[in-house]
mmCIF file of C-alpha atoms and ligand atoms in Angstrom:
data_model
loop_
_atom_site.group_PDB
_atom_site.id
_atom_site.type_symbol
_atom_site.label_atom_id
_atom_site.label_comp_id
_atom_site.label_asym_id
_atom_site.label_seq_id
_atom_site.Cartn_x
_atom_site.Cartn_y
_atom_site.Cartn_z
ATOM 1 C CA MET A 1337 9.800 -8.694 14.972
ATOM 2 C CA ARG A 1338 6.745 -9.497 12.915
ATOM 3 C CA ILE A 1339 5.736 -6.944 10.299
ATOM 4 C CA ALA A 1340 2.395 -7.439 8.534
ATOM 5 C CA HIS A 1341 1.943 -5.961 5.057
ATOM 6 C CA PHE A 1342 -1.335 -5.554 3.223
ATOM 7 C CA SER A 1343 -2.429 -3.492 0.260
ATOM 8 C CA ASP A 1344 -5.093 -2.453 -2.239
ATOM 9 C CA VAL A 1345 -8.227 -2.944 -0.149
ATOM 10 C CA HIS A 1346 -10.142 -0.581 -2.508
ATOM 11 C CA ALA A 1347 -12.944 0.053 0.008
ATOM 12 C CA LEU A 1348 -16.098 0.890 -1.902
ATOM 13 C CA ASP A 1349 -18.681 3.196 -0.396
ATOM 14 C CA LEU A 1350 -20.830 5.455 -2.560
ATOM 15 C CA THR A 1351 -23.185 6.467 0.255
ATOM 16 C CA GLY A 1352 -24.476 9.964 -0.285
ATOM 17 C CA VAL A 1353 -22.396 10.499 -3.409
ATOM 18 C CA SER A 1354 -24.262 12.340 -6.159
ATOM 19 C CA PRO A 1355 -23.948 11.013 -9.729
ATOM 20 C CA TRP A 1356 -22.869 14.571 -10.684
ATOM 21 C CA ARG A 1357 -19.552 13.804 -9.032
ATOM 22 C CA PHE A 1358 -18.698 11.491 -11.867
ATOM 23 C CA PHE A 1359 -18.530 14.093 -14.635
ATOM 24 C CA ASN A 1360 -14.759 14.065 -14.583
ATOM 25 C CA LYS A 1361 -12.050 11.450 -14.454
ATOM 26 C CA ARG A 1362 -14.138 9.518 -12.002
ATOM 27 C CA ALA A 1363 -16.604 8.711 -14.788
ATOM 28 C CA ALA A 1364 -14.100 6.388 -16.416
ATOM 29 C CA GLY A 1365 -13.100 4.958 -13.082
ATOM 30 C CA TYR A 1366 -16.700 4.547 -12.036
ATOM 31 C CA LEU A 1367 -17.628 2.638 -15.180
ATOM 32 C CA ASN A 1368 -14.571 0.475 -14.848
ATOM 33 C CA LEU A 1369 -15.506 -0.131 -11.255
ATOM 34 C CA LEU A 1370 -19.047 -1.135 -12.049
ATOM 35 C CA LEU A 1371 -18.181 -3.342 -14.987
ATOM 36 C CA ARG A 1372 -15.102 -5.118 -13.798
ATOM 37 C CA ARG A 1373 -14.729 -4.725 -10.108
ATOM 38 C CA ARG A 1374 -18.180 -4.884 -8.682
ATOM 39 C CA GLU A 1375 -18.309 -7.372 -5.858
ATOM 40 C CA LYS A 1376 -14.613 -8.047 -6.334
ATOM 41 C CA HIS A 1377 -13.261 -6.157 -3.342
ATOM 42 C CA SER A 1378 -15.353 -7.341 -0.439
ATOM 43 C CA LEU A 1379 -15.931 -5.319 2.708
ATOM 44 C CA GLY A 1380 -16.518 -8.613 4.515
ATOM 45 C CA LEU A 1381 -12.946 -9.566 3.688
ATOM 46 C CA PHE A 1382 -11.732 -6.226 5.054
ATOM 47 C CA ASP A 1383 -13.452 -7.129 8.342
ATOM 48 C CA SER A 1384 -11.887 -10.626 8.322
ATOM 49 C CA LEU A 1385 -8.486 -9.071 7.676
ATOM 50 C CA ILE A 1386 -8.785 -6.705 10.641
ATOM 51 C CA ALA A 1387 -9.995 -9.580 12.850
ATOM 52 C CA ASP A 1388 -7.045 -11.747 11.771
ATOM 53 C CA LEU A 1389 -4.542 -8.980 12.514
ATOM 54 C CA ASN A 1390 -6.127 -8.376 15.930
ATOM 55 C CA ARG A 1391 -6.178 -12.070 16.841
ATOM 56 C CA GLU A 1392 -2.408 -12.258 17.204
ATOM 57 C CA PRO A 1393 -1.181 -8.740 16.514
ATOM 58 C CA PRO A 1394 2.169 -8.324 14.765
ATOM 59 C CA ASP A 1395 4.614 -5.657 15.960
ATOM 60 C CA GLU A 1396 3.870 -3.369 13.032
ATOM 61 C CA VAL A 1397 1.473 -3.162 10.102
ATOM 62 C CA ILE A 1398 2.379 -1.553 6.781
ATOM 63 C CA VAL A 1399 -0.333 -0.651 4.245
ATOM 64 C CA THR A 1400 0.893 0.146 0.732
ATOM 65 C CA GLY A 1401 -1.981 2.212 -0.624
ATOM 66 C CA ASP A 1402 -5.129 2.072 -2.732
ATOM 67 C CA LEU A 1403 -7.414 2.166 0.273
ATOM 68 C CA THR A 1404 -10.164 3.590 -1.934
ATOM 69 C CA ASN A 1405 -11.392 3.359 -5.516
ATOM 70 C CA LEU A 1406 -12.273 6.905 -6.484
ATOM 71 C CA SER A 1407 -10.876 8.986 -3.620
ATOM 72 C CA LEU A 1408 -14.397 9.689 -2.392
ATOM 73 C CA GLU A 1409 -14.920 10.937 1.151
ATOM 74 C CA PRO A 1410 -17.201 7.996 2.147
ATOM 75 C CA GLU A 1411 -14.546 5.561 0.919
ATOM 76 C CA PHE A 1412 -11.804 7.261 2.930
ATOM 77 C CA ALA A 1413 -14.068 7.406 5.979
ATOM 78 C CA LEU A 1414 -14.840 3.709 5.654
ATOM 79 C CA ALA A 1415 -11.164 2.742 5.287
ATOM 80 C CA ARG A 1416 -10.264 4.953 8.239
ATOM 81 C CA ARG A 1417 -12.951 3.360 10.446
ATOM 82 C CA LYS A 1418 -11.615 -0.098 9.619
ATOM 83 C CA LEU A 1419 -7.973 0.826 10.240
ATOM 84 C CA ASP A 1420 -8.981 2.406 13.548
ATOM 85 C CA GLU A 1421 -10.240 -1.037 14.582
ATOM 86 C CA LEU A 1422 -6.679 -2.373 14.530
ATOM 87 C CA SER A 1423 -5.646 -2.821 18.152
ATOM 88 C CA LEU A 1424 -2.075 -1.704 17.386
ATOM 89 C CA GLY A 1425 -3.152 1.921 16.864
ATOM 90 C CA SER A 1426 -1.886 4.429 14.328
ATOM 91 C CA ALA A 1427 1.603 4.654 15.851
ATOM 92 C CA HIS A 1428 2.218 1.075 14.746
ATOM 93 C CA VAL A 1429 0.213 1.077 11.521
ATOM 94 C CA THR A 1430 1.962 2.863 8.656
ATOM 95 C CA VAL A 1431 0.000 3.882 5.569
ATOM 96 C CA VAL A 1432 1.206 5.293 2.248
ATOM 97 C CA PRO A 1433 -1.226 6.388 -0.502
ATOM 98 C CA GLY A 1434 -1.878 4.663 -3.817
ATOM 99 C CA ASN A 1435 -2.910 6.164 -7.141
ATOM 100 C CA HIS A 1436 -6.589 5.549 -6.314
ATOM 101 C CA ASP A 1437 -6.197 7.663 -3.167
ATOM 102 C CA VAL A 1438 -5.433 10.786 -5.210
ATOM 103 C CA TYR A 1439 -7.637 9.797 -8.102
ATOM 104 C CA THR A 1440 -8.546 13.329 -9.145
ATOM 105 C CA LEU A 1441 -6.934 16.745 -8.981
ATOM 106 C CA SER A 1442 -9.570 17.827 -6.472
ATOM 107 C CA ALA A 1443 -8.721 14.869 -4.207
ATOM 108 C CA LEU A 1444 -5.092 15.995 -4.361
ATOM 109 C CA ARG A 1445 -5.937 19.685 -3.861
ATOM 110 C CA ASP A 1446 -8.240 18.987 -0.916
ATOM 111 C CA GLN A 1447 -5.650 16.687 0.690
ATOM 112 C CA VAL A 1448 -8.386 14.218 1.571
ATOM 113 C CA PHE A 1449 -5.946 11.400 2.198
ATOM 114 C CA ALA A 1450 -3.746 13.534 4.457
ATOM 115 C CA LYS A 1451 -6.718 14.806 6.463
ATOM 116 C CA LEU A 1452 -7.993 11.323 7.262
ATOM 117 C CA PHE A 1453 -4.779 9.331 7.482
ATOM 118 C CA GLY A 1454 -2.322 11.867 8.902
ATOM 119 C CA ALA A 1455 -1.891 9.906 12.139
ATOM 120 C CA TYR A 1456 -0.986 6.852 10.072
ATOM 121 C CA PHE A 1457 1.956 8.530 8.363
ATOM 122 C CA GLU A 1458 3.221 10.670 11.220
ATOM 123 C CA SER A 1459 6.999 10.477 11.546
ATOM 124 C CA ASP A 1460 8.791 10.134 14.874
ATOM 125 C CA ASP A 1461 9.422 13.899 14.784
ATOM 126 C CA LYS A 1462 5.606 14.431 14.517
ATOM 127 C CA HIS A 1463 5.776 15.692 10.935
ATOM 128 C CA ARG A 1464 2.964 14.492 8.712
ATOM 129 C CA GLU A 1465 4.486 14.474 5.261
ATOM 130 C CA PHE A 1466 6.269 12.077 2.942
ATOM 131 C CA PRO A 1467 8.705 10.503 3.182
ATOM 132 C CA LEU A 1468 7.836 9.383 6.690
ATOM 133 C CA SER A 1469 10.312 7.822 9.077
ATOM 134 C CA ARG A 1470 9.501 5.595 12.034
ATOM 135 C CA LEU A 1471 12.116 3.784 14.123
ATOM 136 C CA ARG A 1472 10.623 0.716 15.785
ATOM 137 C CA GLY A 1473 13.073 -1.553 17.618
ATOM 138 C CA GLU A 1474 15.541 -2.995 15.157
ATOM 139 C CA VAL A 1475 13.429 -1.793 12.230
ATOM 140 C CA ALA A 1476 13.336 1.587 10.462
ATOM 141 C CA ILE A 1477 10.205 2.159 8.388
ATOM 142 C CA ILE A 1478 10.481 4.751 5.626
ATOM 143 C CA GLY A 1479 7.344 5.449 3.602
ATOM 144 C CA ALA A 1480 7.117 7.346 0.322
ATOM 145 C CA SER A 1481 4.164 8.710 -1.621
ATOM 146 C CA THR A 1482 4.180 7.762 -5.293
ATOM 147 C CA ALA A 1483 0.531 8.692 -5.776
ATOM 148 C CA ARG A 1484 -0.556 11.392 -8.177
ATOM 149 C CA PRO A 1485 -3.562 11.950 -10.397
ATOM 150 C CA SER A 1486 -3.077 10.987 -14.034
ATOM 151 C CA PRO A 1487 -5.552 10.743 -16.900
ATOM 152 C CA PRO A 1488 -6.976 7.348 -17.905
ATOM 153 C CA PRO A 1489 -5.687 4.869 -18.931
ATOM 154 C CA PHE A 1490 -2.605 5.849 -16.903
ATOM 155 C CA ALA A 1491 -2.102 4.574 -13.362
ATOM 156 C CA ASP A 1492 1.508 5.610 -13.051
ATOM 157 C CA GLY A 1493 3.268 7.172 -10.100
ATOM 158 C CA ALA A 1494 6.294 9.273 -9.229
ATOM 159 C CA ILE A 1495 8.330 10.058 -6.131
ATOM 160 C CA GLY A 1496 9.855 13.388 -7.160
ATOM 161 C CA ALA A 1497 13.284 14.898 -6.531
ATOM 162 C CA GLU A 1498 12.495 16.296 -3.087
ATOM 163 C CA GLN A 1499 11.285 12.983 -1.653
ATOM 164 C CA LEU A 1500 14.139 11.090 -3.326
ATOM 165 C CA GLU A 1501 16.703 13.305 -1.672
ATOM 166 C CA LYS A 1502 15.056 12.865 1.745
ATOM 167 C CA ILE A 1503 14.703 9.091 1.267
ATOM 168 C CA GLU A 1504 18.430 8.856 0.605
ATOM 169 C CA ARG A 1505 19.188 10.826 3.777
ATOM 170 C CA LEU A 1506 16.785 8.727 5.867
ATOM 171 C CA LEU A 1507 18.201 5.451 4.540
ATOM 172 C CA GLU A 1508 21.724 6.694 5.193
ATOM 173 C CA SER A 1509 20.979 7.744 8.774
ATOM 174 C CA ALA A 1510 19.171 4.459 9.538
ATOM 175 C CA LYS A 1511 22.119 2.285 8.516
ATOM 176 C CA GLY A 1512 22.525 -0.525 11.038
ATOM 177 C CA LYS A 1513 18.746 -0.903 11.401
ATOM 178 C CA PHE A 1514 16.666 -3.235 9.258
ATOM 179 C CA ARG A 1515 15.439 -0.591 6.810
ATOM 180 C CA ILE A 1516 12.066 -1.072 5.135
ATOM 181 C CA LEU A 1517 11.000 1.243 2.316
ATOM 182 C CA ALA A 1518 7.231 1.180 1.677
ATOM 183 C CA LEU A 1519 5.650 2.639 -1.455
ATOM 184 C CA HIS A 1520 2.641 1.872 -3.620
ATOM 185 C CA HIS A 1521 4.162 1.484 -7.095
ATOM 186 C CA PRO A 1522 6.809 -1.184 -7.686
ATOM 187 C CA PRO A 1523 10.183 0.484 -8.359
ATOM 188 C CA LEU A 1524 10.947 -1.989 -11.138
ATOM 189 C CA ASP A 1525 11.177 -2.056 -14.922
ATOM 190 C CA ASN A 1526 8.182 -4.253 -15.667
ATOM 191 C CA ARG A 1527 6.438 -4.513 -19.000
ATOM 192 C CA HIS A 1528 3.539 -2.230 -18.057
ATOM 193 C CA ALA A 1529 5.805 0.430 -16.608
ATOM 194 C CA VAL A 1530 4.802 3.136 -19.107
ATOM 195 C CA LEU A 1531 1.111 2.889 -18.263
ATOM 196 C CA ARG A 1532 1.225 2.008 -14.606
ATOM 197 C CA GLY A 1533 4.804 2.095 -13.396
ATOM 198 C CA LEU A 1534 6.923 4.397 -11.292
ATOM 199 C CA ARG A 1535 8.219 7.138 -13.581
ATOM 200 C CA ASP A 1536 11.368 7.917 -11.628
ATOM 201 C CA ARG A 1537 12.149 4.319 -10.711
ATOM 202 C CA LYS A 1538 15.668 4.577 -12.192
ATOM 203 C CA LYS A 1539 16.467 7.397 -9.781
ATOM 204 C CA LEU A 1540 15.148 5.403 -6.826
ATOM 205 C CA GLN A 1541 17.094 2.354 -8.013
ATOM 206 C CA ALA A 1542 20.256 4.516 -8.034
ATOM 207 C CA VAL A 1543 19.534 5.710 -4.468
ATOM 208 C CA LEU A 1544 19.048 2.120 -3.291
ATOM 209 C CA ALA A 1545 22.233 1.003 -5.054
ATOM 210 C CA ARG A 1546 24.182 3.759 -3.246
ATOM 211 C CA VAL A 1547 22.850 3.576 0.311
ATOM 212 C CA GLY A 1548 21.130 0.183 0.429
ATOM 213 C CA CYS A 1549 17.925 -0.965 2.091
ATOM 214 C CA GLU A 1550 16.996 -4.300 3.631
ATOM 215 C CA LEU A 1551 13.467 -4.664 2.225
ATOM 216 C CA VAL A 1552 11.263 -2.781 -0.250
ATOM 217 C CA LEU A 1553 7.476 -3.305 -0.022
ATOM 218 C CA HIS A 1554 4.862 -2.305 -2.565
ATOM 219 C CA GLY A 1555 1.312 -2.983 -3.779
ATOM 220 C CA HIS A 1556 -0.470 -1.769 -6.957
ATOM 221 C CA GLU A 1557 -0.143 -4.945 -9.042
ATOM 222 C CA HIS A 1558 -2.775 -6.952 -7.115
ATOM 223 C CA ARG A 1559 -0.574 -10.008 -7.154
ATOM 224 C CA ASP A 1560 2.310 -11.406 -5.166
ATOM 225 C CA LEU A 1561 5.671 -10.467 -6.612
ATOM 226 C CA ARG A 1562 9.119 -11.264 -5.307
ATOM 227 C CA GLN A 1563 11.896 -9.486 -7.118
ATOM 228 C CA GLU A 1564 15.239 -7.874 -6.348
ATOM 229 C CA LEU A 1565 17.151 -4.670 -6.909
ATOM 230 C CA ALA A 1566 20.885 -4.148 -6.692
ATOM 231 C CA GLY A 1567 22.211 -2.885 -3.349
ATOM 232 C CA PRO A 1568 25.737 -1.983 -2.209
ATOM 233 C CA ASN A 1569 26.055 -5.251 -0.271
ATOM 234 C CA GLY A 1570 24.038 -7.598 -2.472
ATOM 235 C CA PRO A 1571 20.488 -7.815 -3.755
ATOM 236 C CA ILE A 1572 17.630 -6.015 -1.996
ATOM 237 C CA PRO A 1573 14.363 -8.004 -1.825
ATOM 238 C CA VAL A 1574 11.434 -6.143 -3.415
ATOM 239 C CA ILE A 1575 8.114 -7.689 -2.399
ATOM 240 C CA GLY A 1576 4.675 -6.899 -3.738
ATOM 241 C CA VAL A 1577 1.562 -8.311 -2.084
ATOM 242 C CA GLY A 1578 -1.782 -9.056 -3.731
ATOM 243 C CA SER A 1579 -4.981 -7.254 -2.757
ATOM 244 C CA ALA A 1580 -6.152 -7.952 0.807
ATOM 245 C CA THR A 1581 -9.833 -7.943 -0.164
ATOM 246 C CA TYR A 1582 -9.957 -9.617 -3.567
ATOM 247 C CA LEU A 1583 -12.592 -12.311 -4.092
ATOM 248 C CA ASP A 1584 -11.254 -14.959 -6.432
ATOM 249 C CA ASP A 1585 -11.294 -18.732 -6.720
ATOM 250 C CA ARG A 1586 -7.638 -18.838 -7.647
ATOM 251 C CA LEU A 1587 -5.492 -19.412 -4.597
ATOM 252 C CA ASP A 1588 -2.721 -17.196 -5.951
ATOM 253 C CA ARG A 1589 -5.034 -14.180 -6.401
ATOM 254 C CA ARG A 1590 -7.381 -14.518 -3.471
ATOM 255 C CA ALA A 1591 -7.344 -11.924 -0.650
ATOM 256 C CA ARG A 1592 -4.069 -12.128 1.220
ATOM 257 C CA TYR A 1593 -1.422 -10.409 3.281
ATOM 258 C CA ASN A 1594 2.191 -11.085 4.222
ATOM 259 C CA VAL A 1595 3.992 -11.278 7.543
ATOM 260 C CA TYR A 1596 7.759 -10.701 7.518
ATOM 261 C CA HIS A 1597 9.727 -12.194 10.376
ATOM 262 C CA ILE A 1598 12.800 -10.092 11.095
ATOM 263 C CA ASP A 1599 15.384 -11.500 13.423
ATOM 264 C CA GLY A 1600 18.878 -10.292 14.179
ATOM 265 C CA GLY A 1601 18.800 -7.677 11.423
ATOM 266 C CA ARG A 1602 17.789 -10.050 8.679
ATOM 267 C CA LEU A 1603 14.627 -11.244 6.970
ATOM 268 C CA ASP A 1604 14.190 -14.672 8.466
ATOM 269 C CA ARG A 1605 11.042 -15.775 6.649
ATOM 270 C CA ILE A 1606 7.843 -14.603 4.980
ATOM 271 C CA GLU A 1607 4.382 -15.948 5.770
ATOM 272 C CA THR A 1608 1.448 -15.383 3.448
ATOM 273 C CA ARG A 1609 -2.011 -15.548 4.963
ATOM 274 C CA VAL A 1610 -4.822 -16.126 2.462
ATOM 275 C CA HIS A 1611 -8.587 -15.808 2.875
ATOM 276 C CA ASP A 1612 -10.412 -19.109 3.066
ATOM 277 C CA ALA A 1613 -14.003 -18.905 1.816
ATOM 278 C CA ALA A 1614 -15.169 -21.960 3.775
ATOM 279 C CA SER A 1615 -14.185 -20.634 7.191
ATOM 280 C CA GLY A 1616 -14.423 -16.943 6.304
ATOM 281 C CA GLN A 1617 -11.005 -16.429 7.898
ATOM 282 C CA PHE A 1618 -7.458 -15.821 6.801
ATOM 283 C CA ARG A 1619 -5.190 -18.837 7.072
ATOM 284 C CA LEU A 1620 -1.502 -19.504 6.706
ATOM 285 C CA PHE A 1621 -0.825 -20.340 3.056
ATOM 286 C CA SER A 1622 2.963 -20.571 3.008
HETATM 287 FE FE1 FE2 B 487 -4.919 -1.221 -6.512
HETATM 288 FE FE1 FE2 B 488 -2.622 1.180 -7.606
#
């Protein structure tokens, strides 16, 4: 099976959004956006990404959050329109939210993400809540939400006791499948963990050490990361992918996505496809 993984498209669309909307946490985010990110996450690259995925569709697509910048309705609508262009359809495209998708308390309260992306995190039993569970051939996809609003400069996340307990049960019952856990925040002890890490990562690490998992996928860091966590039968690969829409001259930061080849219950190889400015298309990088 071929599983594509992209993240952090940060679709920007301020159409019809009144400046009054920014008299809250969004003000800081908006300024940050204008000063540092303007023109950095290109909608053209989002189109190229969708075209590349449709050219030779994988079996599944996994999107690890931060579809938007400020959790604004036009941003969600834009991201939804683009995802709907994927020929695989929502049953084979799995989406979990990032911190930018519940950027404010009102975005969380109004369940904007859930309203627009419900079909993309619907479990096999038709429930639309996290953690989600989708069995697809030899693969079991389990998706968690780590997204929650937090005041600037924090960009941290948390899974919570209820999800953790369900994740453990889902991983346990999917033993024998190639289990993929998808979440936005990396479940690792990195040096920025206090500001932007997963608060209950130790608890998730303990769950993974007990029941195991074949692959953990995340976004959030806007760079490719390949790390490991301890599992009951050896190390579990933990893979972060850079932003799929990031304009940058540096080959290691430029817009990209990964394709995992799973064969006979094991991760056979990983391809990274990177955007090439000259052709305007994504190309195999490694
Ligand atoms: Fe992001
Ligand atoms: Fe993030």
